[in-house]
Coordinates of C-alpha atoms in Angstrom, one line a residue:
X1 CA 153.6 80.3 112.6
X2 CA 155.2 83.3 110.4
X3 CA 152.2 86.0 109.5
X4 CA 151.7 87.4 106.6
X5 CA 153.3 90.5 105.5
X6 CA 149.4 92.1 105.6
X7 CA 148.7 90.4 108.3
X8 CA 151.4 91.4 110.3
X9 CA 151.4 94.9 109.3
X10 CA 147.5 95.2 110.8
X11 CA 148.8 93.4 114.1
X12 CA 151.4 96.3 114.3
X13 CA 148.5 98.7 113.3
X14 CA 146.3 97.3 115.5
X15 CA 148.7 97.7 118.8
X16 CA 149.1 101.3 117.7
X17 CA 145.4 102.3 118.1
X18 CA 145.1 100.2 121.6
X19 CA 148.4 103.0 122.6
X20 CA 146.2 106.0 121.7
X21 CA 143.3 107.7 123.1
X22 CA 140.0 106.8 121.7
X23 CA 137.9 108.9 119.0
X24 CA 134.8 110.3 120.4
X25 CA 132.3 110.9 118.6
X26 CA 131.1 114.7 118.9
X27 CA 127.3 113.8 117.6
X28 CA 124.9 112.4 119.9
X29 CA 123.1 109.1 119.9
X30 CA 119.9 108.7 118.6
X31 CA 118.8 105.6 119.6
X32 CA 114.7 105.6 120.4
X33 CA 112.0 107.2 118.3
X34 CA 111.1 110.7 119.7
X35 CA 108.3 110.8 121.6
X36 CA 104.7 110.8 120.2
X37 CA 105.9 109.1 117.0
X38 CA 105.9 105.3 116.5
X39 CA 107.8 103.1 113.8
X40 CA 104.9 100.9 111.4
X41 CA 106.8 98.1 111.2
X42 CA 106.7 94.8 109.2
X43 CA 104.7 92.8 111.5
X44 CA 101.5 95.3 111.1
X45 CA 102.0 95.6 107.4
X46 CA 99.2 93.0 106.5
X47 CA 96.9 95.2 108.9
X48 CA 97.6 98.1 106.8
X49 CA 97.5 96.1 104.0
X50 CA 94.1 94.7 104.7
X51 CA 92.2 98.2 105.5
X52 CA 94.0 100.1 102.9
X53 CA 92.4 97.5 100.0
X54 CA 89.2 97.6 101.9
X55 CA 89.6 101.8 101.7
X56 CA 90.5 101.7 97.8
X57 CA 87.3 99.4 96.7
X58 CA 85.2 102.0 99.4
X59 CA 86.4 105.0 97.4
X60 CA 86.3 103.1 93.8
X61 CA 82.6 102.3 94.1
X62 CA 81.4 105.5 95.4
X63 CA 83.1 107.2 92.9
X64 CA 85.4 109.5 95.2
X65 CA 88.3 111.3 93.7
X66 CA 91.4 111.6 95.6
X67 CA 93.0 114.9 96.6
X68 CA 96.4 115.4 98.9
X69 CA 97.1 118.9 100.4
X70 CA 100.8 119.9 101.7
X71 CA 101.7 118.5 104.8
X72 CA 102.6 122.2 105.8
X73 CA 99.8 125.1 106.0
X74 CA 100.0 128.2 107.0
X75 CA 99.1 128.7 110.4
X76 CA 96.0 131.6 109.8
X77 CA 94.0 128.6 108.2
X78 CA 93.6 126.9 111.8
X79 CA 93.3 130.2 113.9
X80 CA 89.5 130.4 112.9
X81 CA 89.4 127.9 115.0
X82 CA 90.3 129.6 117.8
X83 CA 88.0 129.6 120.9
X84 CA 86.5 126.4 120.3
X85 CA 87.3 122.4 121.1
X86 CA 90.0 122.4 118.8
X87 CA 92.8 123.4 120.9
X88 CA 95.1 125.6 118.8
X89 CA 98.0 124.9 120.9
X90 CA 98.6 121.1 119.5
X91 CA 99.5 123.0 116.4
X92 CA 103.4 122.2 115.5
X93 CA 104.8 124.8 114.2
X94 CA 108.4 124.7 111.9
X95 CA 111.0 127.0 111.0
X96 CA 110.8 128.5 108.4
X97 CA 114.0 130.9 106.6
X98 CA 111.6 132.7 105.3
X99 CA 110.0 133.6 108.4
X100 CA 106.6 132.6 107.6
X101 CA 104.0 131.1 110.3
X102 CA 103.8 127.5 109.2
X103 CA 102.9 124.5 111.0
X104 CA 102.1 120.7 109.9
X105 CA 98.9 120.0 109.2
X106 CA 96.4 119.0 112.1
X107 CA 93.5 118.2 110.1
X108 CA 92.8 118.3 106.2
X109 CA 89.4 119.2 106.1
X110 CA 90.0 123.3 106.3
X111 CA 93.2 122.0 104.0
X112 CA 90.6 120.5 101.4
X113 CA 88.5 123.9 102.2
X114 CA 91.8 126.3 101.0
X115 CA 92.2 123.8 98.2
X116 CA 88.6 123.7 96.8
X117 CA 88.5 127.6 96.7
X118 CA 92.0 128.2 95.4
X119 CA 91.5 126.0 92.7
X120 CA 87.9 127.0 92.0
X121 CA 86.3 123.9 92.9
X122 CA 82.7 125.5 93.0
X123 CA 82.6 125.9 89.0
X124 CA 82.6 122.2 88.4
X125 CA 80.2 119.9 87.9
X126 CA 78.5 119.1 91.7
X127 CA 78.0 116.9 93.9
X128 CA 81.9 117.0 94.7
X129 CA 83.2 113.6 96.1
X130 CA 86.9 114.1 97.5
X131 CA 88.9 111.6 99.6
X132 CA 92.0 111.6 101.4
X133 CA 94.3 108.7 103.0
X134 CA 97.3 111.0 104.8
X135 CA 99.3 111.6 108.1
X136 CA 98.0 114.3 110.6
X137 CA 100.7 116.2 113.2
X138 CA 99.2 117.2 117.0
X139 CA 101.5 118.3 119.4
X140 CA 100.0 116.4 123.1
X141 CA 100.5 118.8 126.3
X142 CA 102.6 116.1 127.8
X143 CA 105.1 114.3 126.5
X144 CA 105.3 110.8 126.6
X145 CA 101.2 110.7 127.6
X146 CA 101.2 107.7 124.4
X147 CA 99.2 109.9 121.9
X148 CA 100.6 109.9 118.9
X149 CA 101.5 113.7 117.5
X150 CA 101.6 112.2 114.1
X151 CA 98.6 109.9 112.8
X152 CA 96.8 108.9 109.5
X153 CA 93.1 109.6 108.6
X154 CA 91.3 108.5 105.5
X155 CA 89.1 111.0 105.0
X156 CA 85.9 111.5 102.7
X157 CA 83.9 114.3 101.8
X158 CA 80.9 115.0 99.4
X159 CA 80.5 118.7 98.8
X160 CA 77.6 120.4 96.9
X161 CA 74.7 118.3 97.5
X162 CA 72.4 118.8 100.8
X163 CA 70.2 115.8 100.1
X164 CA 69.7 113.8 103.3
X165 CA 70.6 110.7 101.3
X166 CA 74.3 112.1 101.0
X167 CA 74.3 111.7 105.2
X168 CA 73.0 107.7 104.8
X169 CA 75.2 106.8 102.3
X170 CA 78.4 108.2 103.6
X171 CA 77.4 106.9 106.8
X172 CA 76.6 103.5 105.6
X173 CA 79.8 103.3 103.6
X174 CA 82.1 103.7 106.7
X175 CA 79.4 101.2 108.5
X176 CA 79.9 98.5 106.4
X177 CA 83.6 99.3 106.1
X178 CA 83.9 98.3 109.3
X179 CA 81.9 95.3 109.6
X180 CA 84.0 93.9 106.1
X181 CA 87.2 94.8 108.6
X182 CA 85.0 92.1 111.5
X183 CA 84.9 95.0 114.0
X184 CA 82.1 94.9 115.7
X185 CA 81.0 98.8 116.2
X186 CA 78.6 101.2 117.7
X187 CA 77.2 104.2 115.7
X188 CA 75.8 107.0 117.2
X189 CA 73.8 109.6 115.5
X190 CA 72.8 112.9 116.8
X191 CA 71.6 115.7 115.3
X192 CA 73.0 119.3 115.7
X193 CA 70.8 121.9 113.6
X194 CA 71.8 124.8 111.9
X195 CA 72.7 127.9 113.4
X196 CA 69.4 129.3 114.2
X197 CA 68.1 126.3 116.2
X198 CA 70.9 125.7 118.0
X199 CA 71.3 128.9 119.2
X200 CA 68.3 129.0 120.6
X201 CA 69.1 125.7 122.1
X202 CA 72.7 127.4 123.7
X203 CA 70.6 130.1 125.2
X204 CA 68.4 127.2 126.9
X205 CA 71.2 125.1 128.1
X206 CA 73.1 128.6 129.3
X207 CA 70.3 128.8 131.8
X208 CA 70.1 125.5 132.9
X209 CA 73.5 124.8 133.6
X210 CA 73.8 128.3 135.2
X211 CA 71.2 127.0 137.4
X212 CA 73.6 124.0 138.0
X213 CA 76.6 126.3 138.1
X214 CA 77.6 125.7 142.0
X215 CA 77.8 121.9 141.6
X216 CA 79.5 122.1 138.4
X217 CA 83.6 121.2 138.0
X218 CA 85.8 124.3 137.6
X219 CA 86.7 123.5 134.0
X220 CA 83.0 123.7 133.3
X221 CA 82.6 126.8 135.1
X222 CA 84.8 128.1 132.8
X223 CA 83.3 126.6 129.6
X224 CA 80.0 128.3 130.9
X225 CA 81.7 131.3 131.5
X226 CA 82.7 131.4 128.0
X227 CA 79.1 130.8 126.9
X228 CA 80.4 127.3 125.1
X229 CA 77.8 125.1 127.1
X230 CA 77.8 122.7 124.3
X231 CA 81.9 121.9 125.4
X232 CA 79.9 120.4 128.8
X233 CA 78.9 117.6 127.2
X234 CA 82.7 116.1 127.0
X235 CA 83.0 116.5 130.6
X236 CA 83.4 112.9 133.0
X237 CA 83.5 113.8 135.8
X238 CA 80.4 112.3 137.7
X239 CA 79.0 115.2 139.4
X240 CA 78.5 116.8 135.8
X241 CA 77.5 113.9 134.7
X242 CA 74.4 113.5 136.7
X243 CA 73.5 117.3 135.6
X244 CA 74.3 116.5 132.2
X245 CA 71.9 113.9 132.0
X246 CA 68.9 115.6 132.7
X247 CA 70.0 118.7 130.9
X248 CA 67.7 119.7 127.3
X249 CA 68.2 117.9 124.6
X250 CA 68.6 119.3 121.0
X251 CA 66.7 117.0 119.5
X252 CA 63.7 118.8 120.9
X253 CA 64.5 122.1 120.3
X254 CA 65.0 121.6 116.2
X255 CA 63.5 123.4 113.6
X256 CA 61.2 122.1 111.0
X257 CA 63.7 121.6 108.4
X258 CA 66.5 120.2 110.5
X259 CA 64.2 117.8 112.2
X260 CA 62.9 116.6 108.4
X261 CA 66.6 116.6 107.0
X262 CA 67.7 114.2 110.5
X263 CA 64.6 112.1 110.2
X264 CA 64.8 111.2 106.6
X265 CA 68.3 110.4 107.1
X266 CA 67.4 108.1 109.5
X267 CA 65.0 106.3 107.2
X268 CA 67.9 106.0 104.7
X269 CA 70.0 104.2 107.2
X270 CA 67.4 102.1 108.1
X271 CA 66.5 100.8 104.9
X272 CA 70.0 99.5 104.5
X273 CA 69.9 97.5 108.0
X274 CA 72.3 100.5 109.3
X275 CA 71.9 99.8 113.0
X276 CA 72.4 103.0 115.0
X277 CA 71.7 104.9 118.6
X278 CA 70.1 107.8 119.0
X279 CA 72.7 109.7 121.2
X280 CA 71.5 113.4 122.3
X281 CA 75.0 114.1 123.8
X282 CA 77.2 113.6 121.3
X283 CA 78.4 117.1 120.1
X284 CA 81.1 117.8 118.0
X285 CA 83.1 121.1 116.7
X286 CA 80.1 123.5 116.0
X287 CA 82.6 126.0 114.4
X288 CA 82.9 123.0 111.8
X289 CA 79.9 121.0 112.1
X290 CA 76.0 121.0 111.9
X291 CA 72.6 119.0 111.2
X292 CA 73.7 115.6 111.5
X293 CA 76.3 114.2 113.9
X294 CA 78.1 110.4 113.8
X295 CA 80.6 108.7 115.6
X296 CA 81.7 105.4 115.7
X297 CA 82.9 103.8 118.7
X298 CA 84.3 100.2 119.2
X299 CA 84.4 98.9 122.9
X300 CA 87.8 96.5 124.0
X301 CA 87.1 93.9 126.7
X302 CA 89.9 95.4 128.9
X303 CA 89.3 99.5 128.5
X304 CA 87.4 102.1 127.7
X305 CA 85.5 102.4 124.3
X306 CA 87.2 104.9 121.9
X307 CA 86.2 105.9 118.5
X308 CA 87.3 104.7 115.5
X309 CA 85.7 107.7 112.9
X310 CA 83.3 110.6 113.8
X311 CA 81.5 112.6 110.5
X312 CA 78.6 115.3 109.6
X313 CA 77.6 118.2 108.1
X314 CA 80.3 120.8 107.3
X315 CA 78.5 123.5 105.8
X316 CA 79.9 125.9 107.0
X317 CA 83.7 124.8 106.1
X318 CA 84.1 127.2 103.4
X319 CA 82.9 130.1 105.1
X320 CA 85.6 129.4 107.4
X321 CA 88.6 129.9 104.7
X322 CA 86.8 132.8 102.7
X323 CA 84.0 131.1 100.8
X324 CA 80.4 131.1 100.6
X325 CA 78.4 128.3 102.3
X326 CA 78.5 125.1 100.7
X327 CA 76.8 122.2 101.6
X328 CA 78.8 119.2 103.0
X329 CA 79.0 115.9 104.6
X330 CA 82.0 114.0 106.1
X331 CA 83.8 111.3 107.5
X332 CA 87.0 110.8 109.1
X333 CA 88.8 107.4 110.9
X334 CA 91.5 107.0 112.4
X335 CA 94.1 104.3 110.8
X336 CA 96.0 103.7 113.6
X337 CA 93.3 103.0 115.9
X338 CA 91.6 100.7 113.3
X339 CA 94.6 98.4 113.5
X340 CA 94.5 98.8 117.1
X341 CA 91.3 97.6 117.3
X342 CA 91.5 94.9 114.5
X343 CA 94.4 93.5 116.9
X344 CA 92.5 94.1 120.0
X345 CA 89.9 91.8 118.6
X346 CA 91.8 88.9 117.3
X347 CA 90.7 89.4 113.8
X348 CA 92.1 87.0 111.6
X349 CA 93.5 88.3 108.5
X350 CA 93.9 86.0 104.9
X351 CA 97.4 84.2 104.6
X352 CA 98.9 86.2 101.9
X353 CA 99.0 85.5 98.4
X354 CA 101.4 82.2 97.4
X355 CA 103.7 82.7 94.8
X356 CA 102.8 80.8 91.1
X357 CA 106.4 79.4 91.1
X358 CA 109.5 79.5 93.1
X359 CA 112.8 79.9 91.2
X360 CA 115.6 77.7 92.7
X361 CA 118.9 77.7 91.1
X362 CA 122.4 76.4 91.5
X363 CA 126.3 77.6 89.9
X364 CA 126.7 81.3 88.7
X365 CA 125.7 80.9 85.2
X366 CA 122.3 79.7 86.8
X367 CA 121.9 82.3 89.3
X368 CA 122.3 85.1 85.5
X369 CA 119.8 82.8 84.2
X370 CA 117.3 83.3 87.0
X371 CA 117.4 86.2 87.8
X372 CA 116.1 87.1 84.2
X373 CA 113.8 84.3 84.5
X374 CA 112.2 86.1 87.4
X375 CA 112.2 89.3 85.9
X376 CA 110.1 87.8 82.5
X377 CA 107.8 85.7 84.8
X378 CA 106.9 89.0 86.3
X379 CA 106.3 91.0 83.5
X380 CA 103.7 88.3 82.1
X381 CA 101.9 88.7 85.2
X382 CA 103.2 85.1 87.0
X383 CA 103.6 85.4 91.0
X384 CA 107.0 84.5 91.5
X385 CA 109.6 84.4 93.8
X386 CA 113.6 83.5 94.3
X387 CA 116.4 83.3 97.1
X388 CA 119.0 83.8 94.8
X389 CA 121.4 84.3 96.9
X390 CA 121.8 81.4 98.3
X391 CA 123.5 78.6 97.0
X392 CA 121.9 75.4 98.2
X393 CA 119.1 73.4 96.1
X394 CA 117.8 72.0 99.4
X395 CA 117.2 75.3 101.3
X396 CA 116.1 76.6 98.5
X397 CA 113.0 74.2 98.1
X398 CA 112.5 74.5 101.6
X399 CA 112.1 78.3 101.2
X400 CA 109.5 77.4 98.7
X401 CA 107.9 74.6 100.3
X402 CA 108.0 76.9 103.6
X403 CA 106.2 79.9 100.8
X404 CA 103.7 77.0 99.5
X405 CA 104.6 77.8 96.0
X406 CA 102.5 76.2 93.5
X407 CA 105.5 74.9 91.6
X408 CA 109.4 75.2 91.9
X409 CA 111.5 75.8 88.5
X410 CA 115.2 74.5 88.9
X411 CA 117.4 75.4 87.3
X412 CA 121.3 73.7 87.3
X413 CA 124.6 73.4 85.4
X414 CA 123.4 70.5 83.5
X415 CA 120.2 72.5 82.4
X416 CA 122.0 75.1 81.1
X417 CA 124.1 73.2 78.7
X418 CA 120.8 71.3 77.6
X419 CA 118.6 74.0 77.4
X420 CA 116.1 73.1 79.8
X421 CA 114.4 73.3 83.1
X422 CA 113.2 71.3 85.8
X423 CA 109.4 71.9 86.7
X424 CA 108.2 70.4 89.9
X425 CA 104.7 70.1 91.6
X426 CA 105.4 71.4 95.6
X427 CA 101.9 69.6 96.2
X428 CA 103.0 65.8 95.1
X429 CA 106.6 66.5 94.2
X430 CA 106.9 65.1 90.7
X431 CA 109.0 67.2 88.7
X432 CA 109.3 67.0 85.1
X433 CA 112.1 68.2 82.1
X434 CA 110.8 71.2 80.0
X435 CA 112.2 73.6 77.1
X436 CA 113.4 77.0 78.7
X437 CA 112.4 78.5 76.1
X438 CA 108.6 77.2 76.7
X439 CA 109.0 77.3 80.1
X440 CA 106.5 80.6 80.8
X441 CA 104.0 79.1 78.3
X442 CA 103.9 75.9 80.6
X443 CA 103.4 77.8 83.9
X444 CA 100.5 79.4 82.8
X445 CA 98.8 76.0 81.4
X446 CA 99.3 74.5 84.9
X447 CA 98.5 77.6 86.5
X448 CA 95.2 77.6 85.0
X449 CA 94.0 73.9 85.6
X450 CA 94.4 75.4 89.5
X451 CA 91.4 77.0 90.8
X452 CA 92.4 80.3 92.6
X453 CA 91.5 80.3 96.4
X454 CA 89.1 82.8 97.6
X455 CA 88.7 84.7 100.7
X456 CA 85.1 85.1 102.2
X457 CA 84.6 88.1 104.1
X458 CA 82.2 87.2 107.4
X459 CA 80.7 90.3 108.4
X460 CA 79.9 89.7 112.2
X461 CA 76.7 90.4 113.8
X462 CA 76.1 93.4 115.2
X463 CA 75.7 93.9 119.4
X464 CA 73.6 95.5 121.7
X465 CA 74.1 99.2 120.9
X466 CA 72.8 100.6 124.8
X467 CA 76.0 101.2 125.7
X468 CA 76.6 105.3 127.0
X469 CA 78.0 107.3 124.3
X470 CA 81.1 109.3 124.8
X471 CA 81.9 112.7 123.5
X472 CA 82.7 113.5 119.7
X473 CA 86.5 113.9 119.5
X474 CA 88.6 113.2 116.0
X475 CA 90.5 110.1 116.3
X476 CA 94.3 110.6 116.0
X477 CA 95.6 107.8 117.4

């Protein structure tokens, strides 16, 4: 069979190319996501989906405003941080033409810190209730470890008001976040004074664990060395351990006022039915933190318990960039390891919303037709969905059937000409002739003889909370 003057010319073209060496390509190929970053992909979406709406109602009704600092700080912020458990080295830095020190941002509370001074936060109206929902960037020591170096928090923050009552509520609203989210979660409270108290405290535990010092691990040598005996708490290994449970506990050692500020804090949570363990070794970042201590820890059937948000006082933020001490309470969780966890546990999440109507279609002059349709049905507020694409009337309906569409509109060549449309109901199948030009109208008549399905949210009970408490680290992952 002769070919075709086009076709024969590619054939020639063709055997021309095979004759000749190959073109390589000079770039490199990228084919796997760099290490410590993950793709979110579609199948996790209604995850995110789920805690994000659960995270929008949580800041609606406590009346938080949302703020979002650049994903790039200068680098100064973080170095008064220098010396303590943050370790400055997980800071990425980025190149800058410029030749400034910047790096992505680790954390946003010093972030909200800069932002509340530079913009003279302090002269308004107080109690200050900011929030944040954003990706944080830590650099892991070894590659590949499965730490992520870039994370999301979602973040809240009341500045301004000391009231113990500020502590409960924040507290509580992250509890019951995570009970609506069926995760069934341990909170530890601990309480870390202000700076007078717990020196006094440090000097104590100086002395005891110097007493200890010969059976202690080399990295706590070092911490003890460096006069940070708090930073022994973190440590697992089970020689320290046994030392570090019979060390002092802070608890003891408060002041009037700290002790009063903890304890009525503790009555708040219990008069919501907050359930909660009294956990003397939980420390966190004293260069950021004081007075009262959380953390939130979930415990997997198959591994170790990790934490899903830790919080407290953060008086002593400000002072860090520049300010003047301002009171503050926080609470940050780690997004990333609440789907983790919501996955860990099987939790089942609602089927997701139905569309009203499903738009199937057949010819070209149909397909114009729909697609407006779909567009109007839209912009009066009707769920609605299409595969206009495709050609079929039968996969079409099985898209919708497959969708479970409350009703399908078809539309055809013989439709056009008259003017109408077909409307069909998926649940017994009758379909009946209506006006286009009433069609919309229609919909929302049927639509509201349907009663809209609701979702009940089961909050699970809570467990045994005896479990040992681990140390007070920022979840990023």
């Amino acid at each position: 069979m002769r070919l075709g003057i086009q076709e024969e010319r590619s054939t020639k073209e063709m055997s021309t190319v095979k004759k000749t060496s190959p073109v390589r390509s000079t770039r490199s190929a990228v084919t796997t996501v760099a290490a410590g970053f993950r793709d979110r992909l579609p199948g996790d979406a209604s995850y995110w989906q789920a805690v994000s709406s659960k995270i929008q109602l949580l800041v609606e009704d406590y009346g938080f405003q949302n703020i979002d600092t650049p994903l790039v700080e200068d680098a100064k912020l973080y170095s008064v941080l220098k010396g303590t458990d943050f370790v400055v080295d997980q800071l990425i830095a980025i190149q800058d033409p410029q030749e400034r020190s910047l790096v992505l941002r680790p954390e946003s509370l010093l972030a909200m810190a800069r932002a509340y001074r530079e913009h003279s936060f302090g002269n308004l109206p107080q109690p200050l209730k900011l929030s944040f929902l954003s990706p944080q960037f830590r650099a892991e020591p070894k590659v590949g470890s499965g730490s992520l170096w870039q994370f999301t928090q979602f973040g809240c923050v009341v500045f301004g008001d000391p009231h113990p009552i500020v502590d409960a509520q924040l507290i509580a609203a992250y509890y019951f976040l995570f009970r609506e989210l069926h995760l069934d979660i341990r909170l530890h409270v601990n309480s870390l004074g202000h700076d007078v108290c717990r020196d006094t405290y440090q000097a104590l535990l100086l002395d005891y664990f110097r007493a200890q010092r010969n059976a202690l691990c080399d990295q706590c040598k070092e911490k003890l060395s460096a006069k940070q005996p708090l930073l022994l708490f973190s440590c697992q290994q089970a020689g320290c351990q046994d030392i570090i449970q019979s060390a002092p506990q802070i608890v003891d050692h408060l002041c009037d006022t700290d002790r009063e500020h903890f304890v009525k804090a503790l009555e708040h949570l219990d008069e919501v039915d907050v359930e909660y363990m009294l956990d003397p070794r939980l420390i966190a970042n004293t260069a950021l933190y004081n007075r009262t201590v959380v953390k939130f820890i979930i415990t997997p059937s198959d591994r170790e318990p990790y934490s899903l948000a830790v919080g407290g006082h953060v008086d002593q933020l400000h002072n860090l960039v520049g300010g003047t001490v301002t009171p503050g309470f926080s609470m940050i969780a780690g997004l990333e390891r609440i789907v983790l966890a919501m996955k860990e546990n099987n939790v089942q999440l609602p089927p997701p919303p139905a569309p009203d109507v499903f738009i199937a279609q057949l010819g070209d002059a149909a397909r114009r037709k729909s697609f407006q349709l779909f567009l109007k049905l839209r912009s009066e507020g009707i769920r609605a969905s299409e595969s206009l694409s495709k050609a079929g009337i039968k996969e079409q309906l099985e898209n919708a059937t497959r969708l479970k569409a409350k009703f399908a509109l078809i539309l055809g060549q013989e439709e056009i000409i008259d003017g109408t449309i077909l409307i069909r109901d998926m649940e017994n199948g009758i379909q009946e002739v209506n006006s286009f030009d009433k069609v919309i109208p229609e919909v929302k008549r049927r639509l509201a003889k349907i009663a809209p399905s609701t979702f009940v949210t089961t909050i699970p009970p809570a467990t045994d909370v005896s479990a040992e408490a681990t140390q007070h680290q920022t979840p990023n992952s």
